[in-house]
Amino acid sequence: MQKKVSLIIPVYNGSNYLKYAIDSALSQTYKNIEVIVVNDGSNDGGKTKEIAESYGNDIIYLEKENGGVSTALNLAISKSSGEYISWLSHDDMYYPNKIEREIEEILKHDENTIIFSNFDYINEYGEKLKEVYLDHELVEKNNDYAVLRGMIGGITLLIPKKAFEEYGEFDPRLRCTQDYDMWFKMLKTYKFVHIEDILAMTRIHSLQDTNTSPRVLSEGNKLWIDIVNNYSLQKKIAMSGSEYIFYKEMANYLGTTPYEEAQKNAEQLAEETLSKVKRKNFSVSAIIISNNDDNNIKKTLLSLKNQNYKNLKVLVEGNYSDKNIVSTKNRQETLKKIDTDYYVFFNAGVEIKPNWLDKKMLIVKTTDQAVTITNYDRPNKNELINNYTTFICSIDGIIYSSKYKSEYENDYLYTYEIAKRGGSITLEDNDIINKKTTYNMKEVYTLLTKLLKDKVLTDYQTATLCYEIACVYNKSDKKSKTVNMYEPCDTLRTLMFSRSFRLLKKYIDYRHVKEKTKQNKKIKTSAN
């Protein structure tokens, strides 16, 4: 027998869109449903009530005094008879297969599973604005990213009713963040499973709470501060490789949101984590890459001598006239000469702030796996741990552990090969001065080809990386062999709504068709 699903529509002054929401709920291809509409004390002269009551026995209609969406949801859940709950805002809509597709998926998993999907943005007239594709493979890697990266559209969820029996009601004190407050609680025992279908439509209009409520920022900041502070230490380390990197990644994600207080809280926690680290005096080699300009070499050499961290050796790779400094002819020779615990490269001419190495070696200690740590602005700032797209950048300022040396082909491939063995990446303030980052397109292409062949990129990262390269390349001289980075690219949140991400579905479809064609060929071959 089919599992019963309760579709809950809380509504306040919803005469403009309510009919569309109810129609989309009643039009589900999955038939064992009940539709519960809760009128949360609308004061629109009975218009909302009139629309709801026009559906007669096709829906369950409830009324209550105004108390906010939490109280409306809580009432409906308490009156529901379904085994699963699906919440639909009165101004949004479902596609007809929403419930059928999610029931099909949820039955493949254990009972402590919550399903969510991709969705469309529509305007006040119901016209599609954008398709929103979430990073499916990131959630597959760790289901908690669904909540900790703010991926979940509440109306796309299918939730076992027993989850509410276990975790209680939505907090009626919250008007804007009651949803993520609940999802974070449920993370303790439930996994959020993402499916790649677009199953719902979220309407963007001027009257919605996210545009009108003065509590958005205050509640949002408190929510994210609580999430960062209360996520278990064990999970922080499991997700990001270390407590420090977890805070840095959260700070960078929150930097794409309006919640500045929460971002500052994560940054502060990262700094506090460093302050608790016991210092260990690792030895470090700094290699200055010569550009045949002694003045440039001297400038970088002076800034290295002024480092607070003193267990430091300096080499010059290439020509330099000072016989007191050890020099090498090429990269292979340089790697053989290194006899310290760690090493780092700088192009001649850059200057490094005095506290740079001291702090970086603290980070090396706290990550406990640090093969590679980056230190200055990269084009892709959001998903930092094991983000291979980050390695399409200059070699400057990356700290390598000597025990992980690899064969050298070019800067990008070298960093990538070492990172595969266990790399941690953190984004810090820009402590390297006068650094102009360039892309060597031939080497970028070589690395991109290898990344795709090794299948280390998610679809989302592939789209992001191609967008970054296109941004940089389109701003450069097409005849040049190198491409200057003119500015950091947009954040991933913005990228999600950019033209390049409209191509993502085409990329995914192409990949799936190609894989299916390969499988069919194999089947035919074996049959013959």
Coordinates of C-alpha atoms in Angstrom, one line a residue:
M1 CA 0.0 0.0 0.0
Q2 CA 1.2 3.5 -0.8
K3 CA 2.6 5.6 2.0
K4 CA 0.4 8.6 2.8
V5 CA 1.8 12.1 2.4
S6 CA 0.5 15.2 4.1
L7 CA 1.0 18.4 2.0
I8 CA 0.8 21.4 4.3
I9 CA 0.1 24.9 3.0
P10 CA 0.4 27.7 5.7
V11 CA -1.1 30.9 4.5
Y12 CA -1.5 34.5 5.6
N13 CA -3.2 37.0 3.4
G14 CA -2.7 34.7 0.4
S15 CA -5.5 35.6 -2.0
N16 CA -3.0 36.5 -4.7
Y17 CA -1.2 33.1 -5.0
L18 CA -3.0 30.6 -2.8
K19 CA -5.1 29.0 -5.6
Y20 CA -2.0 28.2 -7.6
A21 CA -0.4 26.5 -4.7
I22 CA -3.5 24.4 -3.8
D23 CA -3.9 23.4 -7.5
S24 CA -0.3 22.3 -7.7
A25 CA -0.8 20.2 -4.6
L26 CA -4.0 18.5 -5.8
S27 CA -2.4 17.9 -9.2
Q28 CA 0.2 15.4 -7.9
T29 CA 0.6 12.2 -9.8
Y30 CA 1.0 10.5 -6.4
K31 CA -2.6 10.1 -5.2
N32 CA -2.3 9.0 -1.5
I33 CA -2.1 12.5 -0.2
E34 CA -4.0 14.9 2.0
V35 CA -3.8 18.7 1.5
I36 CA -4.0 20.8 4.7
V37 CA -4.4 24.5 4.4
V38 CA -3.9 26.6 7.5
N39 CA -5.2 30.1 7.5
D40 CA -2.8 31.9 10.0
G41 CA -5.3 34.7 11.0
S42 CA -5.4 36.5 7.6
N43 CA -6.9 40.0 7.7
D44 CA -7.8 40.4 4.1
G45 CA -11.5 40.7 4.4
G46 CA -12.1 36.9 4.1
K47 CA -10.5 36.6 0.6
T48 CA -8.0 33.9 1.7
K49 CA -10.8 31.9 3.5
E50 CA -13.1 32.2 0.5
I51 CA -10.4 30.7 -1.8
A52 CA -9.6 27.8 0.5
E53 CA -13.2 26.9 1.3
S54 CA -14.0 26.9 -2.5
Y55 CA -12.1 23.5 -2.6
G56 CA -14.6 21.9 -0.3
N57 CA -13.7 18.4 0.8
D58 CA -10.7 18.2 -1.6
I59 CA -8.6 19.9 1.2
I60 CA -8.6 20.0 5.0
Y61 CA -9.1 23.7 6.0
L62 CA -8.0 25.0 9.4
E63 CA -8.1 28.5 10.9
K64 CA -6.2 30.0 13.8
E65 CA -5.2 33.3 15.2
N66 CA -2.1 34.9 13.6
G67 CA 1.1 33.5 15.1
G68 CA 3.5 33.1 12.3
V69 CA 4.4 30.3 9.9
S70 CA 5.8 28.1 12.7
T71 CA 2.5 28.0 14.5
A72 CA 0.6 27.2 11.3
L73 CA 3.0 24.4 10.4
N74 CA 2.8 23.0 14.0
L75 CA -1.0 22.9 13.9
A76 CA -1.1 21.2 10.5
I77 CA 1.5 18.6 11.5
S78 CA -0.4 17.8 14.7
K79 CA -3.6 17.3 12.6
S80 CA -2.0 15.4 9.8
S81 CA -2.4 11.7 9.2
G82 CA 0.3 11.1 6.7
E83 CA 3.6 9.2 7.3
Y84 CA 5.5 11.9 5.5
I85 CA 5.2 15.7 5.6
S86 CA 5.7 18.1 2.6
W87 CA 5.5 21.8 3.2
L88 CA 4.4 24.2 0.5
S89 CA 4.4 28.0 1.0
H90 CA 1.2 29.6 -0.3
D91 CA 3.1 31.6 -2.9
D92 CA 5.0 28.7 -4.3
M93 CA 4.1 25.6 -6.4
Y94 CA 5.0 21.9 -6.9
Y95 CA 5.5 20.2 -10.2
P96 CA 3.1 17.3 -10.7
N97 CA 5.7 14.6 -10.0
K98 CA 7.1 16.1 -6.9
I99 CA 5.7 13.7 -4.3
E100 CA 5.9 10.6 -6.6
R101 CA 9.5 11.1 -7.4
E102 CA 10.5 11.8 -3.7
I103 CA 8.6 8.8 -2.4
E104 CA 10.3 6.6 -5.0
E105 CA 13.7 7.9 -3.7
I106 CA 13.1 7.9 0.0
L107 CA 12.0 4.3 0.0
K108 CA 15.6 3.4 -1.2
H109 CA 17.0 4.6 2.1
D110 CA 16.6 3.9 5.8
E111 CA 13.8 5.5 7.8
N112 CA 16.0 8.4 9.0
T113 CA 16.2 10.0 5.6
I114 CA 14.9 13.4 4.4
I115 CA 14.8 14.1 0.7
F116 CA 15.3 17.5 -1.0
S117 CA 15.6 18.5 -4.7
N118 CA 16.6 21.3 -7.1
F119 CA 14.0 23.9 -7.9
D120 CA 13.1 26.8 -10.2
Y121 CA 12.7 30.5 -9.4
I122 CA 9.6 32.0 -10.8
N123 CA 8.4 35.6 -10.8
E124 CA 5.1 37.0 -9.6
Y125 CA 3.4 36.0 -12.8
G126 CA 4.6 32.4 -12.6
E127 CA 7.2 32.8 -15.3
K128 CA 10.5 30.9 -14.9
L129 CA 13.5 33.0 -14.0
K130 CA 16.2 30.5 -13.2
E131 CA 16.9 26.9 -12.7
V132 CA 18.7 26.2 -9.4
Y133 CA 21.1 23.2 -9.5
L134 CA 22.7 22.4 -6.2
D135 CA 26.1 20.7 -5.8
H136 CA 24.8 17.1 -5.7
E137 CA 28.2 15.4 -5.3
L138 CA 29.2 17.7 -2.4
V139 CA 26.1 16.5 -0.5
E140 CA 26.8 12.9 -1.4
K141 CA 30.3 13.4 0.0
N142 CA 28.8 14.6 3.3
N143 CA 25.0 15.0 3.8
D144 CA 25.5 17.7 6.4
Y145 CA 26.6 20.1 3.7
A146 CA 22.9 20.4 2.7
V147 CA 22.3 22.4 5.9
L148 CA 25.8 23.9 6.5
R149 CA 25.9 25.4 3.0
G150 CA 22.3 26.6 3.1
M151 CA 21.3 24.5 0.1
I152 CA 17.8 23.4 1.2
G153 CA 14.7 24.9 -0.3
G154 CA 12.1 24.1 2.4
I155 CA 9.3 23.4 -0.1
T156 CA 11.4 20.7 -1.9
L157 CA 11.6 18.5 1.3
L158 CA 9.9 15.3 2.0
I159 CA 10.2 14.5 5.8
P160 CA 9.1 11.5 7.8
K161 CA 6.5 12.7 10.3
K162 CA 8.3 10.8 13.0
A163 CA 11.1 13.3 12.7
F164 CA 8.8 15.9 14.2
E165 CA 7.7 13.5 16.9
E166 CA 11.4 13.1 17.8
Y167 CA 12.4 16.8 17.6
G168 CA 9.2 18.6 18.4
E169 CA 7.6 21.6 16.9
F170 CA 9.0 24.5 14.9
D171 CA 10.1 27.3 17.2
P172 CA 7.1 29.8 17.3
R173 CA 9.5 32.6 18.4
L174 CA 11.2 32.5 15.0
R175 CA 9.6 34.1 12.0
C176 CA 12.4 33.8 9.4
T177 CA 14.7 31.0 10.4
Q178 CA 12.4 28.4 11.9
D179 CA 13.1 26.1 9.0
Y180 CA 16.9 25.9 9.3
D181 CA 16.7 25.8 13.0
M182 CA 14.7 22.6 12.7
W183 CA 16.8 21.1 9.9
F184 CA 19.9 21.6 12.0
K185 CA 18.3 19.8 14.9
M186 CA 17.4 16.9 12.6
L187 CA 21.0 16.6 11.4
K188 CA 21.7 14.7 14.7
T189 CA 19.9 11.6 13.5
Y190 CA 18.7 12.2 10.0
K191 CA 20.6 12.4 6.7
F192 CA 19.5 14.9 4.0
V193 CA 19.6 13.2 0.6
H194 CA 19.6 15.4 -2.5
I195 CA 18.0 14.3 -5.8
E196 CA 18.9 16.2 -9.0
D197 CA 15.3 16.6 -10.3
I198 CA 13.7 20.1 -10.3
L199 CA 10.4 19.4 -8.4
A200 CA 9.2 22.8 -7.1
M201 CA 8.9 26.5 -8.0
T202 CA 9.8 29.2 -5.6
R203 CA 8.2 32.6 -6.3
I204 CA 10.3 35.8 -6.0
H205 CA 8.2 38.8 -5.2
S206 CA 8.4 42.0 -3.1
L207 CA 6.0 41.0 -0.3
Q208 CA 7.7 37.8 0.9
D209 CA 9.2 37.7 4.4
T210 CA 12.8 37.6 3.2
N211 CA 12.2 41.0 1.6
T212 CA 9.9 42.6 4.3
S213 CA 10.8 41.3 7.7
P214 CA 13.2 43.3 9.8
R215 CA 14.0 40.1 11.7
V216 CA 15.8 38.5 8.8
L217 CA 19.3 39.7 9.8
S218 CA 18.9 39.3 13.5
E219 CA 17.5 35.8 13.3
G220 CA 19.8 34.8 10.5
N221 CA 22.9 35.9 12.4
K222 CA 21.8 34.1 15.6
L223 CA 20.9 30.9 13.6
W224 CA 24.3 30.7 11.9
I225 CA 26.3 31.5 15.0
D226 CA 24.4 28.7 16.8
I227 CA 25.0 26.3 14.0
V228 CA 28.8 27.0 13.9
N229 CA 29.1 26.9 17.6
N230 CA 27.0 23.9 18.3
Y231 CA 28.1 21.5 15.5
S232 CA 30.0 18.8 17.2
L233 CA 33.8 18.9 17.2
Q234 CA 34.0 15.4 15.9
K235 CA 31.8 16.3 12.9
K236 CA 33.8 19.5 12.3
I237 CA 37.0 17.5 11.9
A238 CA 35.3 14.8 9.8
M239 CA 33.8 17.4 7.5
S240 CA 36.9 19.7 7.0
G241 CA 39.9 17.8 8.2
S242 CA 40.4 20.1 11.2
E243 CA 38.5 22.4 13.5
Y244 CA 40.4 25.4 12.1
I245 CA 39.6 24.7 8.5
F246 CA 35.9 24.1 9.4
Y247 CA 35.7 27.6 10.8
K248 CA 37.5 29.1 7.8
E249 CA 35.2 27.4 5.4
M250 CA 32.1 28.5 7.3
A251 CA 33.4 32.0 7.4
N252 CA 33.9 32.0 3.6
Y253 CA 30.5 30.6 3.0
L254 CA 28.9 33.1 5.4
G255 CA 30.8 35.8 3.4
T256 CA 28.4 35.1 0.5
T257 CA 25.4 35.8 2.8
P258 CA 24.2 39.0 4.5
Y259 CA 25.1 37.6 8.0
E260 CA 28.2 39.6 8.8
E261 CA 28.0 38.9 12.6
A262 CA 28.0 35.2 11.9
Q263 CA 30.9 35.4 9.5
K264 CA 32.9 37.4 12.1
N265 CA 32.1 34.8 14.7
A266 CA 33.5 32.0 12.5
E267 CA 36.6 34.0 11.8
Q268 CA 37.1 34.6 15.5
L269 CA 36.7 31.0 16.3
A270 CA 39.3 30.1 13.7
E271 CA 41.7 32.6 15.3
E272 CA 41.0 31.2 18.8
T273 CA 41.7 27.7 17.5
L274 CA 45.1 28.9 16.3
S275 CA 45.8 30.5 19.7
K276 CA 45.4 27.1 21.4
V277 CA 47.8 25.3 19.2
K278 CA 51.1 24.3 20.7
R279 CA 53.9 25.8 18.6
K280 CA 56.4 23.4 17.1
N281 CA 59.5 24.8 15.4
F282 CA 59.4 23.1 12.0
S283 CA 62.2 24.0 9.6
V284 CA 61.2 25.7 6.4
S285 CA 62.9 26.4 3.1
A286 CA 61.9 29.5 1.1
I287 CA 62.7 29.3 -2.5
I288 CA 62.9 32.6 -4.5
I289 CA 62.2 32.0 -8.2
S290 CA 64.7 34.3 -10.0
N291 CA 63.6 36.6 -12.9
N292 CA 67.2 37.7 -13.5
D293 CA 66.6 40.9 -11.7
D294 CA 68.8 41.2 -8.6
N295 CA 66.8 44.1 -7.2
N296 CA 63.6 42.0 -7.2
I297 CA 65.4 39.1 -5.6
K298 CA 66.8 41.4 -2.9
K299 CA 63.3 42.8 -2.2
T300 CA 61.9 39.3 -1.6
L301 CA 65.0 38.2 0.3
L302 CA 64.7 41.2 2.7
S303 CA 61.0 40.5 3.5
L304 CA 62.0 36.8 4.2
K305 CA 64.8 37.9 6.6
N306 CA 62.3 40.1 8.4
Q307 CA 60.0 37.1 9.1
N308 CA 59.1 36.6 12.8
Y309 CA 59.6 32.8 12.2
K310 CA 63.3 32.2 12.3
N311 CA 63.8 28.5 11.5
L312 CA 64.1 29.4 7.9
K313 CA 66.5 28.7 5.0
V314 CA 66.5 30.7 1.8
L315 CA 67.4 29.4 -1.7
V316 CA 67.3 31.1 -5.1
E317 CA 66.2 29.2 -8.1
G318 CA 68.0 30.6 -11.1
N319 CA 70.6 33.3 -11.6
Y320 CA 71.7 35.5 -8.6
S321 CA 75.0 37.2 -8.1
D322 CA 75.2 36.8 -4.2
K323 CA 77.5 33.9 -3.5
N324 CA 76.3 33.8 0.1
I325 CA 72.9 32.5 -1.0
V326 CA 72.6 28.9 -2.2
S327 CA 71.2 28.8 -5.8
T328 CA 69.9 26.1 -8.0
K329 CA 69.5 25.8 -11.8
N330 CA 66.1 24.3 -12.1
R331 CA 63.1 22.9 -10.2
Q332 CA 64.3 19.4 -10.1
E333 CA 67.6 20.5 -8.6
T334 CA 65.8 22.7 -6.1
L335 CA 63.6 19.8 -4.9
K336 CA 66.7 17.7 -4.3
K337 CA 68.4 20.5 -2.3
I338 CA 65.5 20.9 0.2
D339 CA 66.4 19.3 3.6
T340 CA 63.8 21.1 5.8
D341 CA 60.4 19.9 7.1
Y342 CA 58.5 22.2 4.8
Y343 CA 59.2 24.4 1.8
V344 CA 57.5 27.3 0.0
F345 CA 58.1 29.2 -3.3
F346 CA 58.0 32.9 -4.0
N347 CA 58.5 34.7 -7.3
A348 CA 61.2 37.4 -7.1
G349 CA 59.7 40.8 -6.4
V350 CA 56.9 39.9 -4.0
E351 CA 57.1 41.0 -0.4
I352 CA 55.8 39.0 2.5
K353 CA 54.5 40.5 5.7
P354 CA 56.6 39.8 8.8
N355 CA 54.0 37.5 10.6
W356 CA 53.1 35.5 7.5
L357 CA 55.2 32.4 8.1
D358 CA 54.7 32.3 11.8
K359 CA 50.9 32.1 11.3
K360 CA 51.2 29.6 8.4
M361 CA 53.2 27.2 10.5
L362 CA 50.5 27.3 13.2
I363 CA 48.0 26.4 10.6
V364 CA 50.3 23.5 9.5
K365 CA 50.2 22.3 13.0
T366 CA 46.4 22.6 13.5
T367 CA 45.5 20.9 10.3
D368 CA 47.6 17.9 11.2
Q369 CA 47.5 16.8 7.5
A370 CA 48.8 19.8 5.9
V371 CA 50.4 18.9 2.6
T372 CA 49.3 22.1 1.0
I373 CA 48.1 25.3 2.5
T374 CA 47.3 28.4 0.4
N375 CA 47.5 31.8 1.9
Y376 CA 46.2 34.5 -0.3
D377 CA 43.1 35.3 -2.4
R378 CA 42.2 32.6 -4.9
P379 CA 39.5 32.9 -7.6
N380 CA 37.3 30.3 -5.9
K381 CA 36.7 31.1 -2.3
N382 CA 34.0 28.9 -1.0
E383 CA 34.6 25.2 -0.9
L384 CA 38.2 25.1 0.2
I385 CA 39.0 21.6 1.5
N386 CA 40.1 19.3 -1.3
N387 CA 39.0 21.8 -3.9
Y388 CA 41.2 21.1 -6.8
T389 CA 40.0 24.1 -8.8
T390 CA 42.0 26.1 -6.3
F391 CA 45.3 24.8 -7.7
I392 CA 44.9 26.7 -10.9
C393 CA 46.9 29.5 -9.4
S394 CA 50.4 30.7 -8.9
I395 CA 52.8 28.6 -6.8
D396 CA 53.6 31.5 -4.6
G397 CA 52.8 31.0 -0.9
I398 CA 51.8 27.4 -1.0
I399 CA 53.5 25.4 1.8
Y400 CA 54.6 21.9 0.9
S401 CA 55.6 19.1 3.3
S402 CA 59.0 17.7 2.3
K403 CA 57.9 14.1 2.9
Y404 CA 55.3 14.4 0.1
K405 CA 57.7 15.6 -2.7
S406 CA 56.6 14.6 -6.2
E407 CA 57.9 14.6 -9.7
Y408 CA 57.8 18.1 -11.1
E409 CA 56.1 18.8 -14.5
N410 CA 54.6 22.2 -14.0
D411 CA 53.4 24.3 -11.0
Y412 CA 49.8 23.3 -11.3
L413 CA 50.3 19.6 -11.8
Y414 CA 52.9 19.5 -9.0
T415 CA 50.5 21.1 -6.5
Y416 CA 47.8 18.8 -7.6
E417 CA 49.8 15.6 -7.3
I418 CA 50.9 16.5 -3.8
A419 CA 47.3 17.5 -2.8
K420 CA 46.0 14.1 -3.8
R421 CA 48.0 12.6 -1.0
G422 CA 46.3 14.8 1.6
G423 CA 46.0 18.5 1.2
S424 CA 44.3 21.2 3.3
I425 CA 43.6 24.6 2.0
T426 CA 42.7 27.8 3.9
L427 CA 42.0 31.3 2.7
E428 CA 43.8 34.0 4.7
D429 CA 44.2 37.7 4.4
N430 CA 46.4 38.7 1.5
D431 CA 49.9 38.8 3.2
I432 CA 51.8 38.6 -0.1
I433 CA 52.3 42.1 -1.5
N434 CA 52.8 43.1 -5.1
K435 CA 51.8 39.7 -6.4
K436 CA 50.3 39.6 -9.9
T437 CA 48.7 36.3 -10.5
T438 CA 48.6 34.9 -14.1
Y439 CA 47.2 31.9 -15.8
N440 CA 49.4 29.9 -18.2
M441 CA 46.6 28.6 -20.4
K442 CA 48.5 25.7 -21.8
E443 CA 49.3 24.5 -18.3
V444 CA 45.7 25.2 -17.2
Y445 CA 44.4 23.1 -20.0
T446 CA 46.8 20.2 -19.1
L447 CA 45.6 20.3 -15.5
L448 CA 42.0 20.6 -16.3
T449 CA 42.3 17.6 -18.6
K450 CA 43.9 15.6 -15.8
L451 CA 41.3 16.7 -13.3
L452 CA 38.5 15.5 -15.5
K453 CA 40.2 12.3 -16.4
D454 CA 40.8 11.5 -12.7
K455 CA 37.2 12.4 -11.9
V456 CA 38.0 14.6 -8.9
L457 CA 35.8 17.5 -9.9
T458 CA 32.0 17.6 -9.2
D459 CA 29.7 18.8 -11.9
Y460 CA 29.3 22.0 -9.9
Q461 CA 33.1 22.5 -9.7
T462 CA 33.5 21.9 -13.4
A463 CA 31.0 24.6 -14.2
T464 CA 32.6 27.0 -11.7
L465 CA 36.1 26.3 -13.0
C466 CA 35.1 26.8 -16.6
Y467 CA 33.3 30.0 -15.6
E468 CA 36.4 31.3 -13.9
I469 CA 38.7 30.5 -16.8
A470 CA 36.2 32.1 -19.2
C471 CA 35.9 35.3 -17.1
V472 CA 39.7 35.6 -17.0
Y473 CA 40.3 34.7 -20.6
N474 CA 37.6 37.0 -22.0
K475 CA 39.2 40.0 -20.2
S476 CA 42.6 39.2 -21.6
D477 CA 44.5 39.5 -24.8
K478 CA 43.4 36.4 -26.7
K479 CA 46.8 36.2 -28.4
S480 CA 48.7 36.1 -25.2
K481 CA 50.0 32.8 -23.8
T482 CA 49.2 33.9 -20.2
V483 CA 46.0 35.4 -18.8
N484 CA 46.1 38.0 -16.1
M485 CA 43.5 37.6 -13.3
Y486 CA 41.7 40.9 -13.4
E487 CA 39.6 40.3 -10.3
P488 CA 38.3 37.4 -8.1
C489 CA 35.3 35.9 -9.8
D490 CA 31.8 36.1 -8.4
T491 CA 31.0 34.0 -5.3
L492 CA 29.4 30.6 -5.9
R493 CA 26.0 31.9 -4.7
T494 CA 26.0 34.4 -7.5
L495 CA 27.4 31.9 -9.9
M496 CA 24.5 29.6 -9.2
F497 CA 22.3 32.2 -10.9
S498 CA 24.7 33.1 -13.7
R499 CA 24.4 32.2 -17.4
S500 CA 27.2 29.6 -17.1
F501 CA 25.1 27.6 -14.6
R502 CA 22.3 27.4 -17.1
L503 CA 24.8 25.3 -19.1
L504 CA 25.3 23.0 -16.1
K505 CA 22.2 20.9 -16.8
K506 CA 23.3 20.5 -20.4
Y507 CA 26.8 19.3 -19.2
I508 CA 25.2 16.8 -16.8
D509 CA 22.8 15.5 -19.5
Y510 CA 25.7 15.2 -22.0
R511 CA 27.8 13.3 -19.5
H512 CA 24.9 10.9 -18.6
V513 CA 24.1 10.3 -22.2
K514 CA 27.7 9.6 -23.0
E515 CA 28.0 7.1 -20.1
K516 CA 24.7 5.4 -21.1
T517 CA 26.0 5.1 -24.7
K518 CA 29.2 3.5 -23.4
Q519 CA 27.1 1.0 -21.3
N520 CA 24.9 0.2 -24.2
K521 CA 28.0 -0.5 -26.4
K522 CA 29.4 -2.8 -23.7
I523 CA 26.1 -4.7 -23.5
K524 CA 25.9 -5.1 -27.3
T525 CA 29.5 -6.3 -27.4
S526 CA 29.0 -8.8 -24.7
A527 CA 25.8 -10.0 -26.3
N528 CA 27.6 -10.6 -29.6

